PDB file of C-alpha atoms and ligand atoms in Angstrom:
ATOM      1  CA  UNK A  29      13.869  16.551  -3.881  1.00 92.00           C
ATOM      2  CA  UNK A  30      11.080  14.880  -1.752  1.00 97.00           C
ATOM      3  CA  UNK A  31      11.771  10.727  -2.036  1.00 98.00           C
ATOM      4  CA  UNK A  32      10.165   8.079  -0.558  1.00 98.00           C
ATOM      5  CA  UNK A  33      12.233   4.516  -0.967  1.00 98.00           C
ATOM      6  CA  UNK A  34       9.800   1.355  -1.056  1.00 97.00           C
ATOM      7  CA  UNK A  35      10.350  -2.149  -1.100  1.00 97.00           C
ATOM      8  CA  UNK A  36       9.895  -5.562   1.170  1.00 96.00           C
ATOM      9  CA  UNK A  37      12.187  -5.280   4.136  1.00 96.00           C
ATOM     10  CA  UNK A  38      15.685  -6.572   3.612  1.00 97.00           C
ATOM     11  CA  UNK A  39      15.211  -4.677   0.106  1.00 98.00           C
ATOM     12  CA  UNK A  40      18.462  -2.678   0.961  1.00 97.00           C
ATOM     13  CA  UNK A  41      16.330   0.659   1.503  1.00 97.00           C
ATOM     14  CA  UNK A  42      18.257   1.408   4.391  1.00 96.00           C
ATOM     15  CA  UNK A  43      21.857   0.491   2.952  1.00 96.00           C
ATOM     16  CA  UNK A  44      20.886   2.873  -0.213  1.00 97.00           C
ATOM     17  CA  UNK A  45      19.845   5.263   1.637  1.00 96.00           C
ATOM     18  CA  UNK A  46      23.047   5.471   3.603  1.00 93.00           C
ATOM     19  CA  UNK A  47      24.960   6.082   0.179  1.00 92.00           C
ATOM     20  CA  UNK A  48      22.946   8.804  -1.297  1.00 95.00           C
ATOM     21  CA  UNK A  49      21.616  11.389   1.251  1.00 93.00           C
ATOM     22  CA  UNK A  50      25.066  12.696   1.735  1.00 87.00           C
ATOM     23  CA  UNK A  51      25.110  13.122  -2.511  1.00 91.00           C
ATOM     24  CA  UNK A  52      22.004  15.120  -1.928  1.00 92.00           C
ATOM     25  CA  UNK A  53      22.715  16.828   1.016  1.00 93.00           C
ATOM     26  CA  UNK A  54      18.741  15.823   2.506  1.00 95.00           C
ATOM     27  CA  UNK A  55      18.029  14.053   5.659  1.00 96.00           C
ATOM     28  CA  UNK A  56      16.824  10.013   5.622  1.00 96.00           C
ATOM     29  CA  UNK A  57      14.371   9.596   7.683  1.00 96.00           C
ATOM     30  CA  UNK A  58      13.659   6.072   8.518  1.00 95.00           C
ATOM     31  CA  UNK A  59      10.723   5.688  10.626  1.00 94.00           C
ATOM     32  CA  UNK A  60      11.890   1.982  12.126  1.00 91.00           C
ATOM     33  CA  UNK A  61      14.973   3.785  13.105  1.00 91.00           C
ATOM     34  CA  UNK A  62      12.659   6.752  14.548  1.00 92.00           C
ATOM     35  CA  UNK A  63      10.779   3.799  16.236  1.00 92.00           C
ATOM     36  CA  UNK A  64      13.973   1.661  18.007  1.00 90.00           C
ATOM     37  CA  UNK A  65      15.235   5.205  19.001  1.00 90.00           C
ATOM     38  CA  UNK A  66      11.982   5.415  21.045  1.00 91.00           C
ATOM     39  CA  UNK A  67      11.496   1.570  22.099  1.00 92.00           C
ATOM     40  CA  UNK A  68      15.679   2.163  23.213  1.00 90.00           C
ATOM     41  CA  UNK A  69      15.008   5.541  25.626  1.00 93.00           C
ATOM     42  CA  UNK A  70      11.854   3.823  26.452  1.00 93.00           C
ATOM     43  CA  UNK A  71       9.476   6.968  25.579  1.00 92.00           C
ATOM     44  CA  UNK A  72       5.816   6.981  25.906  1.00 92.00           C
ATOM     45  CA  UNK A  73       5.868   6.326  22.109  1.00 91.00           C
ATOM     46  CA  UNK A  74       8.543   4.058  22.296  1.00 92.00           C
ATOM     47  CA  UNK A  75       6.251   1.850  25.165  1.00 93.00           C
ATOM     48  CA  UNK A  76       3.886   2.256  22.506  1.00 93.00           C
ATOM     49  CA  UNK A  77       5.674   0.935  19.468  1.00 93.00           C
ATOM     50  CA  UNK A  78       7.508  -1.786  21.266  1.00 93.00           C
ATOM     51  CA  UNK A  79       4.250  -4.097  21.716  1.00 92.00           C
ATOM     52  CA  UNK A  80       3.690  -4.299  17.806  1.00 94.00           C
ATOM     53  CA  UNK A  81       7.236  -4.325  16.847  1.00 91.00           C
ATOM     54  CA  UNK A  82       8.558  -6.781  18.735  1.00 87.00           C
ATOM     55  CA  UNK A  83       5.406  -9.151  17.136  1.00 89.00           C
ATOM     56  CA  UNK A  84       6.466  -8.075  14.078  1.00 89.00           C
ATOM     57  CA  UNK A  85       3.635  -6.144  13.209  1.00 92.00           C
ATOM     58  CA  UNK A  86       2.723  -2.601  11.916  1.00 93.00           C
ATOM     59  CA  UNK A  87       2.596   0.174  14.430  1.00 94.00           C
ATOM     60  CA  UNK A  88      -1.114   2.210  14.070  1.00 95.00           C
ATOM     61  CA  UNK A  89      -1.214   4.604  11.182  1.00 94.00           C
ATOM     62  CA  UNK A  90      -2.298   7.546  13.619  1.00 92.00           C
ATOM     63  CA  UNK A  91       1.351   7.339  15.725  1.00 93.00           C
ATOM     64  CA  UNK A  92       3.211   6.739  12.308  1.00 93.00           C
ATOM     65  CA  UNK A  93       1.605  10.041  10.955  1.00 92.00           C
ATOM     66  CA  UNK A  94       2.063  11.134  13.954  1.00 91.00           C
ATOM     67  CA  UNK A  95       5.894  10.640  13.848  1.00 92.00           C
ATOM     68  CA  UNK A  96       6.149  11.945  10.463  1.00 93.00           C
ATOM     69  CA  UNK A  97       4.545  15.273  10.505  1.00 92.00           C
ATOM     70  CA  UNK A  98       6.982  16.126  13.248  1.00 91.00           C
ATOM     71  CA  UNK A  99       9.646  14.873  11.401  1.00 92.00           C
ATOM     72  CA  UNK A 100       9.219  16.322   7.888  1.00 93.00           C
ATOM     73  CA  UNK A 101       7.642  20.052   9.737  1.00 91.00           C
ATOM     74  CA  UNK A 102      11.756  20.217  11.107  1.00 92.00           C
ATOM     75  CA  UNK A 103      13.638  22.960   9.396  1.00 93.00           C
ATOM     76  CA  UNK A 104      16.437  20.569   7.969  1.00 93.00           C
ATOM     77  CA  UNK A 105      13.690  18.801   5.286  1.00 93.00           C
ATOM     78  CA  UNK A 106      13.265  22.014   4.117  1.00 90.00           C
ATOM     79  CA  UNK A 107      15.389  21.384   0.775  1.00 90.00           C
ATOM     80  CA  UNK A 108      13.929  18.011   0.828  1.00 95.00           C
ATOM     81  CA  UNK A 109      13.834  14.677   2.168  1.00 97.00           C
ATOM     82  CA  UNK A 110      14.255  10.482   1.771  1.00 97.00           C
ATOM     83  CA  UNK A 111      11.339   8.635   3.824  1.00 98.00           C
ATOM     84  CA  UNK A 112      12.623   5.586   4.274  1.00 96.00           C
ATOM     85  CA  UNK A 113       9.737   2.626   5.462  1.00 91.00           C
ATOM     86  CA  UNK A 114       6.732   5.259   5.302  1.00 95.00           C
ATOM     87  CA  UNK A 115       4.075   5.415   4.160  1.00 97.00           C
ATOM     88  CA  UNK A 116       3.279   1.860   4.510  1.00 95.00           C
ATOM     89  CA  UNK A 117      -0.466   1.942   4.388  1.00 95.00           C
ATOM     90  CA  UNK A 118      -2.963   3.416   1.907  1.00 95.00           C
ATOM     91  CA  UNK A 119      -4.288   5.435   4.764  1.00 95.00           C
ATOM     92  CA  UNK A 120      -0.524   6.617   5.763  1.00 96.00           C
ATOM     93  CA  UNK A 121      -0.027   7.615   2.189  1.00 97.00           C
ATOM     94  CA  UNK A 122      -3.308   9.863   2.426  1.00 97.00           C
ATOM     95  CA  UNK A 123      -2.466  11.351   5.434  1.00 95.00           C
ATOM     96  CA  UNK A 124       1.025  12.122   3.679  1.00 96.00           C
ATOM     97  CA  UNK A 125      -0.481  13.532   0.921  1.00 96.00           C
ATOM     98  CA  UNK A 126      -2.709  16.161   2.936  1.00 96.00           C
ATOM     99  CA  UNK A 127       0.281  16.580   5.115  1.00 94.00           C
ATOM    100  CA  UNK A 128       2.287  17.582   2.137  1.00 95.00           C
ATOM    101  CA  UNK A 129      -0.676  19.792   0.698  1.00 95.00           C
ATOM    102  CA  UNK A 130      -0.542  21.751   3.454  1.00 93.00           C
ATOM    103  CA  UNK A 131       3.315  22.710   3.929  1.00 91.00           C
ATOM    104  CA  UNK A 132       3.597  23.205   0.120  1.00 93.00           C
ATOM    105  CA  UNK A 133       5.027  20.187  -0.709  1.00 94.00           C
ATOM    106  CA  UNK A 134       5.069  17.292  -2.626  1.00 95.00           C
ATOM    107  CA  UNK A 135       6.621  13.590  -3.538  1.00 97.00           C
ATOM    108  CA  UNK A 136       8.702  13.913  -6.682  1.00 97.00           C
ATOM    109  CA  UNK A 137       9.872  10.460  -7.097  1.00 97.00           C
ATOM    110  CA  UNK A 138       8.831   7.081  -5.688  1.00 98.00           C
ATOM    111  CA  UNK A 139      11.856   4.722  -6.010  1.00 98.00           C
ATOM    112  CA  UNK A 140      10.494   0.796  -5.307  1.00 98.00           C
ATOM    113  CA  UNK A 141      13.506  -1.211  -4.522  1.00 98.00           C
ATOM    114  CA  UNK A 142      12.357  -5.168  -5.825  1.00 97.00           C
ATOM    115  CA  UNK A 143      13.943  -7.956  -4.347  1.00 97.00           C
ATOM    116  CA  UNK A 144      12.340 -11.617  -4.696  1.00 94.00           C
ATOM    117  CA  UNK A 145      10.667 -13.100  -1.240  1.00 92.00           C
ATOM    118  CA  UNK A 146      12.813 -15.856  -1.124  1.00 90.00           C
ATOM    119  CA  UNK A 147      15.940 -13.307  -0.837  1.00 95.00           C
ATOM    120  CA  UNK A 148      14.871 -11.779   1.970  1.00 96.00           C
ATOM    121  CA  UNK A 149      15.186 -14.249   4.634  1.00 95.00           C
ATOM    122  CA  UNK A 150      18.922 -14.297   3.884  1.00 95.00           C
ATOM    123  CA  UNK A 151      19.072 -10.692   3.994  1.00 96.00           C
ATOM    124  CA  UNK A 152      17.269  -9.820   6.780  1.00 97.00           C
ATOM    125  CA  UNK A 153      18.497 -12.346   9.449  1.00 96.00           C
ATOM    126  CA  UNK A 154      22.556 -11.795   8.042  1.00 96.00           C
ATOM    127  CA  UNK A 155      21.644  -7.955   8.772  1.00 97.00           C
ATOM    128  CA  UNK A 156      23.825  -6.277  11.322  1.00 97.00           C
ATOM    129  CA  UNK A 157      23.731  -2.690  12.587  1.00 95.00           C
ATOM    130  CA  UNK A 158      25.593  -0.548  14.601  1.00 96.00           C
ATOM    131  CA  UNK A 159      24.745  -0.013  17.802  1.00 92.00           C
ATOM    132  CA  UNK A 160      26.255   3.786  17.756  1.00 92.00           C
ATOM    133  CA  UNK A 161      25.599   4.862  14.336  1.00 91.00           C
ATOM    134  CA  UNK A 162      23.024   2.859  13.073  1.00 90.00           C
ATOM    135  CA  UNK A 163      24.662   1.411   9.878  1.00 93.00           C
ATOM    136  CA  UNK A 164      24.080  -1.342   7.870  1.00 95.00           C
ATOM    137  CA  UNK A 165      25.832  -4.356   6.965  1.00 97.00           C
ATOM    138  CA  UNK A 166      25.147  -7.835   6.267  1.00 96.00           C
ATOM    139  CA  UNK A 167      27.703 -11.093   7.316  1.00 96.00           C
ATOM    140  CA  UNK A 168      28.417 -12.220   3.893  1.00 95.00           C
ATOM    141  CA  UNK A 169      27.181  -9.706   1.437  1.00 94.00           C
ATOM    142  CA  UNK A 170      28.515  -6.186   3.150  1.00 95.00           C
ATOM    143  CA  UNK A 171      30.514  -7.575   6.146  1.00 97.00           C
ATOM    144  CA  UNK A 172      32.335  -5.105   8.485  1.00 98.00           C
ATOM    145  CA  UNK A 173      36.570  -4.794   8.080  1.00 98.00           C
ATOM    146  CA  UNK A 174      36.678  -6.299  11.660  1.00 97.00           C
ATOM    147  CA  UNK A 175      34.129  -9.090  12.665  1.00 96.00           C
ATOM    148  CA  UNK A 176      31.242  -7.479  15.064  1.00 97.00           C
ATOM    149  CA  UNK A 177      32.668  -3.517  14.848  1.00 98.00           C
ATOM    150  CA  UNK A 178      31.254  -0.748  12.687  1.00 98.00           C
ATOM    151  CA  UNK A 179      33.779   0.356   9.797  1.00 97.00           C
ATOM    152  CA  UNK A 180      32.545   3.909  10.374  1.00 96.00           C
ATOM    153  CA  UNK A 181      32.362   4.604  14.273  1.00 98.00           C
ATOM    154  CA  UNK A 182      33.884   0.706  15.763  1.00 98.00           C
ATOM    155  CA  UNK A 183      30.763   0.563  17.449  1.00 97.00           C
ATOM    156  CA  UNK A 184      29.455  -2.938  18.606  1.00 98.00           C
ATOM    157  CA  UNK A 185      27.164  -4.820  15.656  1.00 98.00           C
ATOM    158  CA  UNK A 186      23.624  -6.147  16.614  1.00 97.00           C
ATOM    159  CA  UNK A 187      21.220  -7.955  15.400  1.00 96.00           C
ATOM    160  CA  UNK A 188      18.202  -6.090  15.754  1.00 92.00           C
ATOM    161  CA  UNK A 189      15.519  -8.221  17.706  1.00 90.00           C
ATOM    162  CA  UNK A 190      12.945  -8.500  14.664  1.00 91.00           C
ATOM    163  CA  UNK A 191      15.065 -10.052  12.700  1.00 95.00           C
ATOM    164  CA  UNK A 192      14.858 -13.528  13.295  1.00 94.00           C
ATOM    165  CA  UNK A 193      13.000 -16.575  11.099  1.00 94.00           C
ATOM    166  CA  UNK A 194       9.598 -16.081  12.712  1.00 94.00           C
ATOM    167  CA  UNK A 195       9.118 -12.169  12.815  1.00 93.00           C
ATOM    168  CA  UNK A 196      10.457 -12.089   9.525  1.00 95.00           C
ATOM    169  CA  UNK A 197       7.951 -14.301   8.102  1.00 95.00           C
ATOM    170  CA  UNK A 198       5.245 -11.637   9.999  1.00 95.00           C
ATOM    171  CA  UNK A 199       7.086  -8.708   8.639  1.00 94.00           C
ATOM    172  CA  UNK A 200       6.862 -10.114   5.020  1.00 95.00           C
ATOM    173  CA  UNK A 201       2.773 -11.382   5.118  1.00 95.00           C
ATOM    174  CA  UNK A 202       2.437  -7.681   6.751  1.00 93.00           C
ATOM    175  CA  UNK A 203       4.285  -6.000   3.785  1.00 95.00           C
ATOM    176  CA  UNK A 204       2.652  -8.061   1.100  1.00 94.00           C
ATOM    177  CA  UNK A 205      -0.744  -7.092   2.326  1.00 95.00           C
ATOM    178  CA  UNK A 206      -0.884  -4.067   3.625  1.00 93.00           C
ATOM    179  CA  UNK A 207       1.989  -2.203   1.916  1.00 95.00           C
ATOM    180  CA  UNK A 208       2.488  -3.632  -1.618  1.00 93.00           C
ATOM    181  CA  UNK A 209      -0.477  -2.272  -2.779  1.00 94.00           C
ATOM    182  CA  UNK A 210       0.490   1.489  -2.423  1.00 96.00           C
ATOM    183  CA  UNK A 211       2.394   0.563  -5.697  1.00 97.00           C
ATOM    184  CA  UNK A 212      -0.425   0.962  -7.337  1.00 97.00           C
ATOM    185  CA  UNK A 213      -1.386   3.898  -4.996  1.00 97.00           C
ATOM    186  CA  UNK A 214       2.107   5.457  -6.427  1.00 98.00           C
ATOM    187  CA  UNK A 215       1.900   4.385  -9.964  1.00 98.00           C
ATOM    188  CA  UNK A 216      -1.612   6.005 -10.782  1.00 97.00           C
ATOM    189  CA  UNK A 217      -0.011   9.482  -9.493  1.00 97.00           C
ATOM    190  CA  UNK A 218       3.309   8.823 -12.118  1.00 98.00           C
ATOM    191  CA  UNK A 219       5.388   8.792  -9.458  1.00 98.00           C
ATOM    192  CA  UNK A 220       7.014   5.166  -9.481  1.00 98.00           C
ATOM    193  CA  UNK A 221       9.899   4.205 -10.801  1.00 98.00           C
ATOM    194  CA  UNK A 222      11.180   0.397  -9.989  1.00 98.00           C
ATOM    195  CA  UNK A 223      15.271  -0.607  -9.630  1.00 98.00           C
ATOM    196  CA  UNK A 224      16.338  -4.150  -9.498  1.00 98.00           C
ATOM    197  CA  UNK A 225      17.469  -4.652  -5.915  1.00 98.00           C
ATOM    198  CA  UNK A 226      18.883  -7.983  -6.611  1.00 97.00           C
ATOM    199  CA  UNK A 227      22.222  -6.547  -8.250  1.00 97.00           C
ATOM    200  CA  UNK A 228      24.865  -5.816  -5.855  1.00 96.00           C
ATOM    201  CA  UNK A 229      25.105  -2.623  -3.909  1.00 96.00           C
ATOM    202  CA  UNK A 230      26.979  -0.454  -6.165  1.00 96.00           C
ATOM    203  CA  UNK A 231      25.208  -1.246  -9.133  1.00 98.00           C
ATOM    204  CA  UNK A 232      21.750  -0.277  -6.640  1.00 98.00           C
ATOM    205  CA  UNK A 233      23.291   2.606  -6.141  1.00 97.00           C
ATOM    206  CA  UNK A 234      23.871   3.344  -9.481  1.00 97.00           C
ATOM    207  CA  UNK A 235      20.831   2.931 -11.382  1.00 97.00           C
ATOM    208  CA  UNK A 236      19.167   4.846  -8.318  1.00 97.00           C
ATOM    209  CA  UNK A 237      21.313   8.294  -8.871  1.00 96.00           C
ATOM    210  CA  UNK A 238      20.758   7.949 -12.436  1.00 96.00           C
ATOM    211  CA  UNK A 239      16.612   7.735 -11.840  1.00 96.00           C
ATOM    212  CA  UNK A 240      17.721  10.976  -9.650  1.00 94.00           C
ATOM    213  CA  UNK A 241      19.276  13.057 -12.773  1.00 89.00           C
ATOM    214  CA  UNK A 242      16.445  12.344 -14.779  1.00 78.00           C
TER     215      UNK A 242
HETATM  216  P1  ADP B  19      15.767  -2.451   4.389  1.00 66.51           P
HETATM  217  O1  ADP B  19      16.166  -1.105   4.921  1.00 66.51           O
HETATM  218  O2  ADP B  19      15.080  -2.368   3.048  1.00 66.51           O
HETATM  219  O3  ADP B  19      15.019  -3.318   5.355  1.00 66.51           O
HETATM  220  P2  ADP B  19      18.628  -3.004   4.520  1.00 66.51           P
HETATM  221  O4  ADP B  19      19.226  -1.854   3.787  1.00 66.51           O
HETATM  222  O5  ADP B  19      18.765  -3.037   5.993  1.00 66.51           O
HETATM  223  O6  ADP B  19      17.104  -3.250   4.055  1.00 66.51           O
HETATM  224  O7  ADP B  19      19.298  -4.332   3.889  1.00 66.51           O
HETATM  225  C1  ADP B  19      18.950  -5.626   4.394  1.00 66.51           C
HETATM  226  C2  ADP B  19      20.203  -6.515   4.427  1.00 66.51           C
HETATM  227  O8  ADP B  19      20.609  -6.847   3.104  1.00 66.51           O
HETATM  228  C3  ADP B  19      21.391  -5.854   5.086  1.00 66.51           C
HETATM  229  O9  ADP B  19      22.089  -6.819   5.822  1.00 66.51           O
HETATM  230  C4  ADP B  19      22.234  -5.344   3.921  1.00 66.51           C
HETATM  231  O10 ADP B  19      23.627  -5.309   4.237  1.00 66.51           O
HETATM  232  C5  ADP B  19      21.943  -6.365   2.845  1.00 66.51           C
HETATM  233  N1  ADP B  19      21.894  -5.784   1.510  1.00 66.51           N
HETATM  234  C6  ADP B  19      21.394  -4.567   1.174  1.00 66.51           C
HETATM  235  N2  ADP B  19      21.484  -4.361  -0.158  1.00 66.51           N
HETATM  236  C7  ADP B  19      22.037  -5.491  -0.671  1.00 66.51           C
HETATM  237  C8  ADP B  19      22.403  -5.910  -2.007  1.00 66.51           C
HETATM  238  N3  ADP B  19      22.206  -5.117  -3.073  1.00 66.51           N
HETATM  239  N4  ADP B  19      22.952  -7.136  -2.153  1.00 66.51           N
HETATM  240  C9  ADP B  19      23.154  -7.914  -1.084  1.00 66.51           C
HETATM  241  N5  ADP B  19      22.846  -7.598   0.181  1.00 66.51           N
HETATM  242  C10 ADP B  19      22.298  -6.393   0.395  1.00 66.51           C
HETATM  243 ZN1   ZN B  20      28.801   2.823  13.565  1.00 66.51          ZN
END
């Protein structure tokens, strides 16, 4: 199975993902995490990235494609894979088409997680990930056993830098511009399907694997 998850960030793309790639045995790949791997061992992609992400703003199509041919040429997408905050662009979803053309490949499902604007201020600024492992959680809606340590690995929490008021607000105008139209994009090819992310996280979760045994 070949996924991509879309939605505005703060959709719970990431948290989803977390509870379903095990279940199908494929690797997530989240470009923003591909990204503040970089931006943290300070790479010459990383240098890159960090000037636009830090604004709030989309990194150039070219490194993004860039990123993900590498990434989805590996030998452990080779059953499949979740791509998790890519494409974002009409342009990045050509370039992942051709890409896909020519390794044999192709998206079988497009899975748009919807959550209302006005939700996603909350989500994104209570957001807290692990500094070890990467996970997700959120201060009030998917808080952590102990207060600032990772359930899974009882690595330290942190807010990642982007997610405060004002980058947010740049994140969302960038997202509702350049990257909600690729619903259409997705939609023409038959390849959308839409799950209310509003519900809680088990209930996500559910109507997600059941869009996956259809
Ligand atoms: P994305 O990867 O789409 O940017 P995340 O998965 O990081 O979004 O989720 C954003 C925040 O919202 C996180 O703090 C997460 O714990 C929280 N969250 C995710 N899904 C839900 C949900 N269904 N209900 C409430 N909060 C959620
Ligand atoms: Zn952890």
């Amino acid at each position: 199975m070949n996924i991509i998850f879309m939605g505005p960030p703060g959709a719970g793309k990431g948290t989803q993902a977390e509870q379903i790639v095990h279940k199908l045995g494929i690797p997530h790949i989240s470009t923003g995490d591909e990204l503040r791997l970089a931006m943290s061992q300070g790479t010459p992609l990383g240098l890159e990235a960090k000037q636009y992400v830090n604004q709030g703003l989309y990194v150039p199509d070219e490194v993004m494609i860039g990123i993900v041919r590498e990434r989805i040429s590996r030998p452990d997408s080779k059953s499949g894979f979740l791509l998790d905050g890519f494409p974002r662009t009409i342009p990045q979803a050509e370039a992942l088409d051709q890409l896909l053309v020519s390794l044999g490949k192709r998206i079988d499902l497009v899975i748009y997680i919807s959550v209302a604007r006005e939700q996603l201020l909350d989500r994104t600024t209570g957001r807290r990930i692990c500094k070890e492992c990467g996970a997700t959680y959120h201060i009030r809606n998917n808080p952590p056993k102990t207060e600032g340590r990772c359930d899974r690995c009882s690595g330290e929490l942190i807010q990642r830098p982007d997610d405060n008021e004002q980058k947010v607000a740049t994140r969302l105008d960038e997202y509702f511009t350049k990257t909600a139209p690729l619903l259409k994009y997705y939609e023409q090819k038959n390849l959308l399907q839409q799950v209310d992310g509003e519900q809680d996280i088990q209930a996500v979760t559910g109507q997600i694997l059941s869009l996956l045994r259809d």
